[in-house]
mmCIF file of C-alpha atoms and ligand atoms in Angstrom:
data_model
loop_
_atom_site.group_PDB
_atom_site.id
_atom_site.type_symbol
_atom_site.label_atom_id
_atom_site.label_comp_id
_atom_site.label_asym_id
_atom_site.label_seq_id
_atom_site.Cartn_x
_atom_site.Cartn_y
_atom_site.Cartn_z
ATOM 1 C CA MET A 1 0.142 0.190 -0.101
ATOM 2 C CA GLY A 2 0.879 3.500 -0.238
ATOM 3 C CA SER A 3 3.289 3.034 -3.354
ATOM 4 C CA GLU A 4 3.160 5.192 -6.217
ATOM 5 C CA THR A 5 2.202 2.229 -8.300
ATOM 6 C CA ASN A 6 -0.999 2.487 -6.285
ATOM 7 C CA GLU A 7 -2.180 5.796 -7.422
ATOM 8 C CA ARG A 8 -5.171 5.548 -9.474
ATOM 9 C CA VAL A 9 -8.205 7.609 -10.906
ATOM 10 C CA LEU A 10 -11.211 5.713 -10.116
ATOM 11 C CA MET A 11 -13.359 6.553 -13.305
ATOM 12 C CA GLY A 12 -15.392 3.116 -13.295
ATOM 13 C CA PRO A 13 -18.976 2.866 -11.940
ATOM 14 C CA GLY A 14 -17.895 3.037 -8.527
ATOM 15 C CA PRO A 15 -16.331 3.289 -6.065
ATOM 16 C CA SER A 16 -15.247 6.881 -7.053
ATOM 17 C CA ASP A 17 -12.483 9.003 -5.842
ATOM 18 C CA VAL A 18 -13.463 10.402 -2.282
ATOM 19 C CA HIS A 19 -12.961 14.184 -1.778
ATOM 20 C CA PRO A 20 -9.779 14.934 -0.035
ATOM 21 C CA ASN A 21 -11.643 16.603 2.646
ATOM 22 C CA VAL A 22 -13.866 13.876 3.197
ATOM 23 C CA LEU A 23 -10.892 11.683 3.594
ATOM 24 C CA ARG A 24 -9.800 14.381 6.432
ATOM 25 C CA ALA A 25 -13.066 13.913 8.251
ATOM 26 C CA MET A 26 -12.838 10.675 8.387
ATOM 27 C CA ALA A 27 -9.286 10.907 10.293
ATOM 28 C CA LYS A 28 -11.190 12.620 13.510
ATOM 29 C CA PRO A 29 -11.304 10.521 16.736
ATOM 30 C CA LEU A 30 -14.357 8.622 17.041
ATOM 31 C CA LEU A 31 -17.421 9.889 19.275
ATOM 32 C CA GLY A 32 -19.606 7.302 20.898
ATOM 33 C CA HIS A 33 -22.961 6.668 19.005
ATOM 34 C CA LEU A 34 -25.140 8.273 21.797
ATOM 35 C CA ASP A 35 -22.859 11.464 22.471
ATOM 36 C CA PRO A 36 -24.748 14.375 22.106
ATOM 37 C CA ALA A 37 -21.982 15.810 20.027
ATOM 38 C CA PHE A 38 -22.417 12.867 17.508
ATOM 39 C CA LEU A 39 -26.239 13.299 17.731
ATOM 40 C CA THR A 40 -25.984 16.991 16.421
ATOM 41 C CA VAL A 41 -23.629 15.252 13.535
ATOM 42 C CA MET A 42 -26.457 13.025 12.500
ATOM 43 C CA ASN A 43 -29.019 15.700 12.976
ATOM 44 C CA GLU A 44 -27.285 17.793 10.469
ATOM 45 C CA THR A 45 -26.468 14.624 8.383
ATOM 46 C CA MET A 46 -30.347 14.133 8.007
ATOM 47 C CA SER A 47 -30.851 17.963 7.170
ATOM 48 C CA LEU A 48 -28.185 17.886 4.472
ATOM 49 C CA LEU A 49 -29.326 14.454 2.962
ATOM 50 C CA ARG A 50 -32.442 16.384 2.734
ATOM 51 C CA GLN A 51 -31.352 19.411 0.945
ATOM 52 C CA VAL A 52 -29.400 17.302 -1.713
ATOM 53 C CA TYR A 53 -32.542 14.611 -2.429
ATOM 54 C CA GLN A 54 -34.540 17.676 -2.606
ATOM 55 C CA THR A 55 -37.349 16.890 -0.106
ATOM 56 C CA LYS A 56 -38.831 17.946 2.891
ATOM 57 C CA ASN A 57 -39.207 14.006 3.873
ATOM 58 C CA GLU A 58 -38.866 13.249 7.457
ATOM 59 C CA LEU A 59 -38.099 10.280 7.067
ATOM 60 C CA THR A 60 -34.641 10.984 5.506
ATOM 61 C CA LEU A 61 -31.598 8.994 6.928
ATOM 62 C CA ALA A 62 -28.707 6.793 5.863
ATOM 63 C CA MET A 63 -28.733 3.013 6.339
ATOM 64 C CA SER A 64 -25.451 1.245 7.584
ATOM 65 C CA GLY A 65 -24.072 -0.734 4.315
ATOM 66 C CA THR A 66 -23.507 0.195 0.635
ATOM 67 C CA GLY A 67 -26.508 1.173 -1.999
ATOM 68 C CA SER A 68 -27.594 -2.289 -1.851
ATOM 69 C CA ALA A 69 -28.832 -2.241 1.368
ATOM 70 C CA GLY A 70 -30.830 0.907 0.510
ATOM 71 C CA MET A 71 -32.629 -1.152 -1.681
ATOM 72 C CA GLU A 72 -32.799 -3.912 0.405
ATOM 73 C CA THR A 73 -34.316 -1.469 3.390
ATOM 74 C CA VAL A 74 -36.761 0.226 0.728
ATOM 75 C CA PHE A 75 -38.184 -3.488 -0.342
ATOM 76 C CA VAL A 76 -38.006 -5.277 2.937
ATOM 77 C CA ASN A 77 -40.262 -1.882 4.725
ATOM 78 C CA LEU A 78 -42.577 -1.583 2.024
ATOM 79 C CA VAL A 79 -43.314 -4.969 1.061
ATOM 80 C CA GLU A 80 -45.345 -7.824 2.873
ATOM 81 C CA PRO A 81 -45.615 -11.058 1.639
ATOM 82 C CA GLY A 82 -48.200 -11.489 -1.286
ATOM 83 C CA ASP A 83 -47.796 -7.568 -2.367
ATOM 84 C CA LYS A 84 -47.965 -7.301 -6.585
ATOM 85 C CA VAL A 85 -45.212 -4.937 -7.156
ATOM 86 C CA VAL A 86 -44.426 -3.857 -10.739
ATOM 87 C CA ILE A 87 -40.391 -3.397 -11.383
ATOM 88 C CA CYS A 88 -39.072 -1.812 -14.443
ATOM 89 C CA VAL A 89 -36.155 -3.828 -16.164
ATOM 90 C CA ASN A 90 -33.604 -2.266 -18.424
ATOM 91 C CA GLY A 91 -30.467 -3.664 -16.558
ATOM 92 C CA LEU A 92 -28.590 -5.039 -14.104
ATOM 93 C CA PHE A 93 -29.770 -2.860 -11.208
ATOM 94 C CA GLY A 94 -33.513 -3.348 -12.112
ATOM 95 C CA GLN A 95 -32.627 -7.278 -11.878
ATOM 96 C CA ARG A 96 -31.455 -6.637 -8.704
ATOM 97 C CA MET A 97 -34.702 -5.208 -7.539
ATOM 98 C CA VAL A 98 -36.710 -8.247 -9.024
ATOM 99 C CA ASP A 99 -34.822 -10.397 -7.033
ATOM 100 C CA VAL A 100 -34.926 -8.699 -3.376
ATOM 101 C CA ALA A 101 -38.323 -7.746 -4.160
ATOM 102 C CA SER A 102 -39.052 -11.653 -4.634
ATOM 103 C CA ARG A 103 -37.080 -12.468 -1.909
ATOM 104 C CA CYS A 104 -39.600 -10.557 0.422
ATOM 105 C CA GLY A 105 -42.240 -12.323 -0.697
ATOM 106 C CA ALA A 106 -43.811 -9.992 -3.378
ATOM 107 C CA THR A 107 -45.613 -11.150 -6.547
ATOM 108 C CA VAL A 108 -43.091 -9.501 -9.104
ATOM 109 C CA ILE A 109 -44.674 -7.914 -12.484
ATOM 110 C CA GLU A 110 -41.368 -6.938 -14.851
ATOM 111 C CA VAL A 111 -41.879 -4.510 -17.316
ATOM 112 C CA GLU A 112 -38.882 -4.749 -19.365
ATOM 113 C CA ALA A 113 -36.735 -2.833 -21.954
ATOM 114 C CA PRO A 114 -33.618 -3.695 -23.692
ATOM 115 C CA TRP A 115 -30.190 -2.713 -22.055
ATOM 116 C CA GLY A 116 -29.179 0.942 -23.016
ATOM 117 C CA GLU A 117 -32.794 1.911 -23.531
ATOM 118 C CA VAL A 118 -35.280 3.746 -21.672
ATOM 119 C CA ILE A 119 -38.586 2.416 -20.047
ATOM 120 C CA ASP A 120 -41.362 2.795 -21.934
ATOM 121 C CA ILE A 121 -44.284 4.321 -19.961
ATOM 122 C CA ASP A 122 -46.943 2.983 -21.863
ATOM 123 C CA LYS A 123 -45.567 -0.065 -21.205
ATOM 124 C CA VAL A 124 -46.171 0.782 -17.665
ATOM 125 C CA LYS A 125 -49.448 1.871 -18.027
ATOM 126 C CA ALA A 126 -50.738 -1.450 -19.872
ATOM 127 C CA THR A 127 -49.032 -3.171 -17.012
ATOM 128 C CA LEU A 128 -51.079 -1.030 -14.376
ATOM 129 C CA GLN A 129 -54.371 -1.575 -16.377
ATOM 130 C CA LEU A 130 -54.169 -5.116 -16.811
ATOM 131 C CA HIS A 131 -53.346 -6.000 -12.869
ATOM 132 C CA THR A 132 -55.178 -4.197 -10.375
ATOM 133 C CA ASP A 133 -54.182 -3.701 -6.811
ATOM 134 C CA VAL A 134 -50.588 -3.221 -7.680
ATOM 135 C CA SER A 135 -48.979 -1.764 -4.396
ATOM 136 C CA LEU A 136 -45.564 -0.199 -5.595
ATOM 137 C CA VAL A 137 -43.676 0.477 -9.170
ATOM 138 C CA ALA A 138 -40.064 0.866 -8.635
ATOM 139 C CA VAL A 139 -37.369 1.895 -11.680
ATOM 140 C CA VAL A 140 -33.999 2.881 -11.723
ATOM 141 C CA HIS A 141 -33.329 6.725 -12.479
ATOM 142 C CA ALA A 142 -29.667 6.247 -13.296
ATOM 143 C CA GLU A 143 -28.947 2.958 -14.538
ATOM 144 C CA THR A 144 -25.254 2.500 -13.935
ATOM 145 C CA SER A 145 -24.820 -0.916 -16.292
ATOM 146 C CA THR A 146 -25.905 1.095 -18.870
ATOM 147 C CA GLY A 147 -25.592 4.639 -18.655
ATOM 148 C CA VAL A 148 -29.387 5.332 -18.956
ATOM 149 C CA LEU A 149 -31.056 8.579 -17.293
ATOM 150 C CA GLN A 150 -34.809 7.668 -16.887
ATOM 151 C CA PRO A 151 -37.162 10.482 -17.062
ATOM 152 C CA LEU A 152 -39.517 10.006 -14.152
ATOM 153 C CA GLU A 153 -42.025 12.941 -14.187
ATOM 154 C CA GLN A 154 -45.053 11.100 -16.713
ATOM 155 C CA LEU A 155 -44.014 7.986 -14.904
ATOM 156 C CA SER A 156 -45.026 8.937 -11.623
ATOM 157 C CA GLU A 157 -48.133 10.457 -12.671
ATOM 158 C CA ILE A 158 -49.133 7.263 -13.904
ATOM 159 C CA VAL A 159 -48.202 5.626 -10.965
ATOM 160 C CA HIS A 160 -49.950 7.649 -8.673
ATOM 161 C CA ASP A 161 -53.140 7.325 -11.165
ATOM 162 C CA TYR A 162 -53.202 3.796 -10.223
ATOM 163 C CA GLY A 163 -52.596 3.975 -6.897
ATOM 164 C CA ALA A 164 -49.414 2.750 -6.511
ATOM 165 C CA LEU A 165 -46.084 3.739 -4.413
ATOM 166 C CA PHE A 166 -43.272 4.958 -6.842
ATOM 167 C CA VAL A 167 -39.880 4.237 -5.975
ATOM 168 C CA CYS A 168 -36.685 4.926 -7.588
ATOM 169 C CA ASP A 169 -33.264 3.776 -7.237
ATOM 170 C CA MET A 170 -31.203 6.789 -7.061
ATOM 171 C CA VAL A 171 -27.912 5.211 -6.148
ATOM 172 C CA THR A 172 -25.533 7.011 -8.941
ATOM 173 C CA SER A 173 -28.093 9.862 -9.320
ATOM 174 C CA LEU A 174 -27.810 11.494 -5.889
ATOM 175 C CA GLY A 175 -25.295 14.123 -5.983
ATOM 176 C CA GLY A 176 -25.045 13.760 -9.934
ATOM 177 C CA VAL A 177 -28.402 14.529 -11.371
ATOM 178 C CA PRO A 178 -31.497 16.288 -10.114
ATOM 179 C CA THR A 179 -33.204 13.862 -7.704
ATOM 180 C CA LEU A 180 -36.696 16.173 -7.318
ATOM 181 C CA ILE A 181 -38.087 14.094 -4.759
ATOM 182 C CA ASP A 182 -41.019 16.425 -3.491
ATOM 183 C CA GLU A 183 -41.221 17.689 -7.199
ATOM 184 C CA ARG A 184 -41.714 14.248 -9.071
ATOM 185 C CA LYS A 185 -43.850 12.912 -5.883
ATOM 186 C CA ILE A 186 -41.396 9.951 -5.381
ATOM 187 C CA ASP A 187 -42.412 7.731 -2.351
ATOM 188 C CA ALA A 188 -39.073 5.908 -1.615
ATOM 189 C CA ALA A 189 -35.720 6.520 -2.868
ATOM 190 C CA TYR A 190 -32.166 4.645 -1.943
ATOM 191 C CA SER A 191 -28.850 5.878 -2.880
ATOM 192 C CA GLY A 192 -25.243 5.042 -1.758
ATOM 193 C CA THR A 193 -22.113 7.063 -0.895
ATOM 194 C CA GLN A 194 -19.308 5.555 -2.845
ATOM 195 C CA LYS A 195 -20.747 7.303 -6.393
ATOM 196 C CA CYS A 196 -21.212 11.123 -6.614
ATOM 197 C CA LEU A 197 -21.319 11.750 -3.232
ATOM 198 C CA SER A 198 -17.288 11.262 -3.412
ATOM 199 C CA ALA A 199 -17.194 8.935 -0.109
ATOM 200 C CA PRO A 200 -16.105 5.605 0.394
ATOM 201 C CA PRO A 201 -18.514 2.661 0.320
ATOM 202 C CA GLY A 202 -20.611 2.170 3.566
ATOM 203 C CA LEU A 203 -24.178 4.069 4.063
ATOM 204 C CA ALA A 204 -27.021 4.276 1.777
ATOM 205 C CA PRO A 205 -29.110 7.084 1.928
ATOM 206 C CA VAL A 206 -32.674 6.765 1.997
ATOM 207 C CA THR A 207 -36.034 8.853 1.860
ATOM 208 C CA PHE A 208 -39.787 8.009 2.069
ATOM 209 C CA SER A 209 -42.997 9.983 1.546
ATOM 210 C CA GLU A 210 -45.902 10.186 3.797
ATOM 211 C CA GLN A 211 -47.674 7.983 2.021
ATOM 212 C CA ALA A 212 -44.943 5.536 2.188
ATOM 213 C CA VAL A 213 -44.611 5.901 6.150
ATOM 214 C CA GLN A 214 -48.297 4.917 6.220
ATOM 215 C CA LYS A 215 -47.953 2.131 4.272
ATOM 216 C CA MET A 216 -45.264 1.058 6.661
ATOM 217 C CA ALA A 217 -47.080 1.601 9.377
ATOM 218 C CA ARG A 218 -50.096 -0.297 8.263
ATOM 219 C CA ARG A 219 -47.949 -3.541 8.192
ATOM 220 C CA LYS A 220 -49.719 -6.978 9.054
ATOM 221 C CA SER A 221 -46.524 -8.520 9.228
ATOM 222 C CA LYS A 222 -43.187 -7.742 10.992
ATOM 223 C CA VAL A 223 -40.386 -6.667 8.617
ATOM 224 C CA GLN A 224 -38.483 -9.635 7.892
ATOM 225 C CA SER A 225 -34.664 -8.065 8.441
ATOM 226 C CA TRP A 226 -34.068 -7.204 12.046
ATOM 227 C CA TYR A 227 -30.783 -5.269 11.211
ATOM 228 C CA LEU A 228 -33.239 -2.862 8.347
ATOM 229 C CA ASP A 229 -36.515 -2.646 9.828
ATOM 230 C CA LEU A 230 -37.093 1.178 9.916
ATOM 231 C CA SER A 231 -39.490 0.994 12.492
ATOM 232 C CA MET A 232 -36.282 0.614 14.861
ATOM 233 C CA ILE A 233 -33.830 2.428 13.130
ATOM 234 C CA GLN A 234 -36.078 5.280 13.057
ATOM 235 C CA ASN A 235 -35.804 5.471 16.834
ATOM 236 C CA TYR A 236 -31.985 5.475 16.849
ATOM 237 C CA TRP A 237 -31.979 8.739 14.352
ATOM 238 C CA GLY A 238 -35.178 9.830 15.714
ATOM 239 C CA ASP A 239 -36.012 11.704 18.866
ATOM 240 C CA GLU A 240 -36.016 8.683 20.725
ATOM 241 C CA ARG A 241 -32.015 8.115 20.553
ATOM 242 C CA SER A 242 -32.562 4.583 21.461
ATOM 243 C CA TYR A 243 -30.061 1.873 20.607
ATOM 244 C CA HIS A 244 -30.531 0.006 17.795
ATOM 245 C CA HIS A 245 -27.111 -1.296 16.200
ATOM 246 C CA THR A 246 -23.923 1.021 16.562
ATOM 247 C CA ALA A 247 -23.620 3.611 13.902
ATOM 248 C CA PRO A 248 -20.644 3.530 11.469
ATOM 249 C CA ILE A 249 -19.457 6.757 13.062
ATOM 250 C CA THR A 250 -16.486 7.212 10.504
ATOM 251 C CA MET A 251 -19.071 7.256 7.887
ATOM 252 C CA VAL A 252 -21.204 9.405 8.920
ATOM 253 C CA TYR A 253 -18.627 11.858 9.592
ATOM 254 C CA ALA A 254 -17.805 11.150 6.026
ATOM 255 C CA LEU A 255 -21.269 11.638 4.355
ATOM 256 C CA HIS A 256 -21.859 14.560 6.731
ATOM 257 C CA GLU A 257 -18.530 16.212 4.873
ATOM 258 C CA SER A 258 -19.330 15.264 1.345
ATOM 259 C CA LEU A 259 -22.847 16.583 1.646
ATOM 260 C CA ARG A 260 -21.707 19.617 3.024
ATOM 261 C CA LEU A 261 -19.095 20.182 0.225
ATOM 262 C CA ILE A 262 -22.191 19.729 -2.231
ATOM 263 C CA ILE A 263 -24.003 22.224 -0.409
ATOM 264 C CA GLU A 264 -21.338 24.713 -0.428
ATOM 265 C CA GLU A 265 -20.980 24.600 -3.947
ATOM 266 C CA GLY A 266 -24.822 24.617 -4.796
ATOM 267 C CA VAL A 267 -26.643 21.673 -5.925
ATOM 268 C CA GLU A 268 -27.402 23.237 -9.419
ATOM 269 C CA SER A 269 -23.845 23.859 -9.624
ATOM 270 C CA VAL A 270 -22.869 20.467 -9.056
ATOM 271 C CA PHE A 271 -25.843 19.250 -11.353
ATOM 272 C CA TRP A 272 -23.953 21.718 -14.028
ATOM 273 C CA ARG A 273 -20.487 20.326 -13.571
ATOM 274 C CA HIS A 274 -21.744 16.713 -14.224
ATOM 275 C CA ARG A 275 -23.612 17.831 -17.196
ATOM 276 C CA MET A 276 -20.720 20.001 -18.688
ATOM 277 C CA PHE A 277 -17.781 17.360 -18.209
ATOM 278 C CA GLY A 278 -20.091 14.622 -19.050
ATOM 279 C CA GLU A 279 -21.012 15.826 -22.636
ATOM 280 C CA ALA A 280 -17.262 16.932 -22.709
ATOM 281 C CA LEU A 281 -16.238 13.384 -22.650
ATOM 282 C CA HIS A 282 -19.244 12.116 -24.834
ATOM 283 C CA ASN A 283 -18.189 14.336 -27.251
ATOM 284 C CA GLY A 284 -14.724 13.397 -27.106
ATOM 285 C CA LEU A 285 -15.291 9.415 -27.510
ATOM 286 C CA GLU A 286 -17.224 10.463 -30.468
ATOM 287 C CA GLU A 287 -14.746 12.775 -32.053
ATOM 288 C CA MET A 288 -12.133 9.896 -31.729
ATOM 289 C CA GLY A 289 -14.406 7.782 -34.062
ATOM 290 C CA LEU A 290 -15.961 5.434 -31.017
ATOM 291 C CA GLN A 291 -19.654 4.929 -30.304
ATOM 292 C CA LEU A 292 -21.759 5.725 -27.445
ATOM 293 C CA LEU A 293 -24.245 2.789 -26.335
ATOM 294 C CA VAL A 294 -26.956 5.276 -25.299
ATOM 295 C CA HIS A 295 -29.055 7.578 -27.269
ATOM 296 C CA LYS A 296 -27.829 11.209 -26.798
ATOM 297 C CA ASP A 297 -31.304 12.073 -25.318
ATOM 298 C CA HIS A 298 -31.089 9.397 -22.490
ATOM 299 C CA ARG A 299 -27.457 10.066 -21.606
ATOM 300 C CA LEU A 300 -26.108 10.053 -18.036
ATOM 301 C CA PRO A 301 -23.534 12.512 -17.783
ATOM 302 C CA GLN A 302 -21.895 10.672 -14.337
ATOM 303 C CA LEU A 303 -21.603 7.229 -16.520
ATOM 304 C CA THR A 304 -20.872 6.670 -19.937
ATOM 305 C CA SER A 305 -21.234 3.334 -21.982
ATOM 306 C CA VAL A 306 -18.994 3.119 -24.855
ATOM 307 C CA ARG A 307 -19.039 0.490 -27.466
ATOM 308 C CA ILE A 308 -15.691 -1.609 -27.964
ATOM 309 C CA PRO A 309 -14.411 -1.046 -31.036
ATOM 310 C CA GLU A 310 -14.147 -4.271 -33.093
ATOM 311 C CA GLY A 311 -10.701 -6.234 -32.855
ATOM 312 C CA VAL A 312 -10.033 -4.212 -29.535
ATOM 313 C CA ASP A 313 -8.944 -6.829 -26.527
ATOM 314 C CA ASP A 314 -11.322 -5.261 -23.961
ATOM 315 C CA ALA A 315 -9.597 -6.682 -20.830
ATOM 316 C CA ASN A 316 -5.653 -5.782 -22.238
ATOM 317 C CA VAL A 317 -7.343 -1.963 -22.775
ATOM 318 C CA ARG A 318 -8.551 -1.952 -19.136
ATOM 319 C CA LYS A 319 -4.957 -3.453 -17.912
ATOM 320 C CA GLN A 320 -3.282 -0.750 -19.864
ATOM 321 C CA LEU A 321 -5.240 1.953 -19.077
ATOM 322 C CA LEU A 322 -4.857 0.722 -15.008
ATOM 323 C CA THR A 323 -1.051 -0.397 -15.019
ATOM 324 C CA LYS A 324 0.322 2.775 -17.512
ATOM 325 C CA TYR A 325 -1.968 5.395 -16.459
ATOM 326 C CA GLY A 326 -3.770 4.053 -13.235
ATOM 327 C CA ILE A 327 -7.144 4.596 -14.532
ATOM 328 C CA GLU A 328 -9.591 2.484 -13.521
ATOM 329 C CA ILE A 329 -12.744 1.932 -15.844
ATOM 330 C CA GLY A 330 -15.450 -0.749 -16.022
ATOM 331 C CA GLY A 331 -16.125 -3.171 -18.407
ATOM 332 C CA GLY A 332 -19.855 -4.230 -19.304
ATOM 333 C CA LEU A 333 -21.982 -6.492 -17.289
ATOM 334 C CA GLY A 334 -24.380 -8.600 -18.195
ATOM 335 C CA GLU A 335 -25.132 -9.024 -21.476
ATOM 336 C CA LEU A 336 -22.898 -5.898 -22.334
ATOM 337 C CA LYS A 337 -19.865 -7.728 -20.978
ATOM 338 C CA GLY A 338 -17.169 -7.718 -23.650
ATOM 339 C CA LYS A 339 -19.497 -5.017 -25.385
ATOM 340 C CA VAL A 340 -19.147 -1.724 -23.967
ATOM 341 C CA TRP A 341 -16.598 -0.137 -21.647
ATOM 342 C CA ARG A 342 -18.400 2.235 -18.829
ATOM 343 C CA ILE A 343 -16.631 5.395 -17.681
ATOM 344 C CA GLY A 344 -17.436 7.181 -14.264
ATOM 345 C CA LEU A 345 -17.233 11.251 -14.047
ATOM 346 C CA MET A 346 -18.883 10.900 -10.435
ATOM 347 C CA GLY A 347 -18.681 13.846 -8.081
ATOM 348 C CA PHE A 348 -15.232 15.399 -7.251
ATOM 349 C CA ASN A 349 -14.166 13.242 -10.486
ATOM 350 C CA ALA A 350 -16.591 15.528 -12.722
ATOM 351 C CA LYS A 351 -13.775 17.519 -13.974
ATOM 352 C CA GLN A 352 -11.977 18.455 -17.111
ATOM 353 C CA ARG A 353 -8.599 17.107 -15.923
ATOM 354 C CA ASN A 354 -9.932 13.826 -16.133
ATOM 355 C CA VAL A 355 -11.701 13.938 -19.107
ATOM 356 C CA THR A 356 -8.403 14.977 -20.971
ATOM 357 C CA LEU A 357 -6.649 12.868 -19.166
ATOM 358 C CA PHE A 358 -9.140 9.679 -20.198
ATOM 359 C CA LEU A 359 -9.092 10.576 -23.306
ATOM 360 C CA ALA A 360 -5.378 11.002 -24.315
ATOM 361 C CA ALA A 361 -4.445 7.300 -22.288
ATOM 362 C CA LEU A 362 -7.276 5.587 -24.003
ATOM 363 C CA GLN A 363 -5.962 7.073 -27.763
ATOM 364 C CA GLU A 364 -2.402 6.055 -26.964
ATOM 365 C CA VAL A 365 -3.873 2.520 -25.592
ATOM 366 C CA LEU A 366 -6.209 1.876 -28.562
ATOM 367 C CA VAL A 367 -3.371 2.918 -31.469
ATOM 368 C CA ALA A 368 -1.022 0.303 -29.140
ATOM 369 C CA GLU A 369 -3.803 -2.107 -29.816
ATOM 370 C CA GLY A 370 -3.698 -1.772 -33.544
ATOM 371 C CA TRP A 371 -6.774 0.233 -33.623
ATOM 372 C CA LYS A 372 -6.998 2.788 -36.802
ATOM 373 C CA GLY A 373 -9.678 4.785 -35.467
ATOM 374 C CA LYS A 374 -12.060 6.680 -37.743
ATOM 375 C CA SER A 375 -12.319 4.867 -41.075
HETATM 376 C C1 PLP B 401 -23.733 0.626 -7.653
HETATM 377 C C2 PLP B 401 -25.552 0.450 -7.678
HETATM 378 C C3 PLP B 401 -25.966 -0.167 -6.734
HETATM 379 C C4 PLP B 401 -25.653 -1.080 -5.714
HETATM 380 O O1 PLP B 401 -24.726 -0.115 -4.993
HETATM 381 P P1 PLP B 401 -23.665 -1.326 -3.587
HETATM 382 O O2 PLP B 401 -23.150 0.250 -3.308
HETATM 383 O O3 PLP B 401 -22.668 -1.663 -4.734
HETATM 384 O O4 PLP B 401 -24.169 -1.885 -3.014
HETATM 385 C C5 PLP B 401 -27.510 -0.477 -6.925
HETATM 386 N N1 PLP B 401 -28.021 0.705 -7.928
HETATM 387 C C6 PLP B 401 -27.278 1.047 -8.824
HETATM 388 C C7 PLP B 401 -28.144 2.102 -9.778
HETATM 389 C C8 PLP B 401 -26.034 1.316 -8.696
HETATM 390 O O5 PLP B 401 -25.091 1.790 -9.364
#
């Protein structure tokens, strides 16, 4: 550890590089998890989270665990065995939601779209017409396995027209693109610290609307997970402050500082910065003669999938980028394995230096691979 050869720029689908101020915050001595000084940090963290999530939701806190723990929190608390749920699947994380929801005993109805495309809202509407009493509809806002940004406004309207709750995976959205929880009437969302928040993996910020809170209050059965049961977690983050499990103190420091940095820069400026450098990367890749997976209208700025040119060795290119330039990018997942590279410009990493560095390094590696470029 610590040698020069381990210097990295983390431009994959997460984890992304941690902001130096966040690393410094993590070096602070521990406070006890019930120390009044730590409770102040928790209160501030909840308030900062509401600002970055763009919501007034009272129930907004950070679960212990990575983004997947956030996903599991939403489903174990909102789903009871036998509930009918609709899950939109256009990538790996949609598939994971199906797995998690079915483990909760839900009857899952899938609405699919090809990987790299958005979910067709008419298909969701037709599904809700066909199946009455659907309790919840879930979609991935920023599909990190493909680089698709799902439009939410109309989908939210349709879901509420049919009396269901609207759930969004915002693991890669939070701190990268607007989440607008209240404006878009999103009933539950979850995220993670390791994508656009520029903190290490370890906490999963979640937020729930009043309607979602009521659904939990009406539960007939106990939440099947003791660790993720919000009725108990709330008593620790809320006024009661009763012990449930020991909070990952250092990670709360990290999240607090990462959110504070976003608020200091301004959420709109942060979104603008992601858009600006995301587009610069998209343009640079296209100018090199490479093809992006996702249509221009639906591209995420913080995660870009580019098609691997024919005759180029996927694994070797990634290896060269890592060993020669210290740049980590991601390979394709699932049906995109071997077909795309995934490049992240998340949080602290969304800056010109990384765009230029990556484009130059990729060009050199591809030429060394025998790639002829634009034909
Ligand atoms: C990364 C990611 C997850 C899972 O988060 P982990 O931190 O790996 O548990 C879930 N959904 C999306 C969209 C993600 O990008």
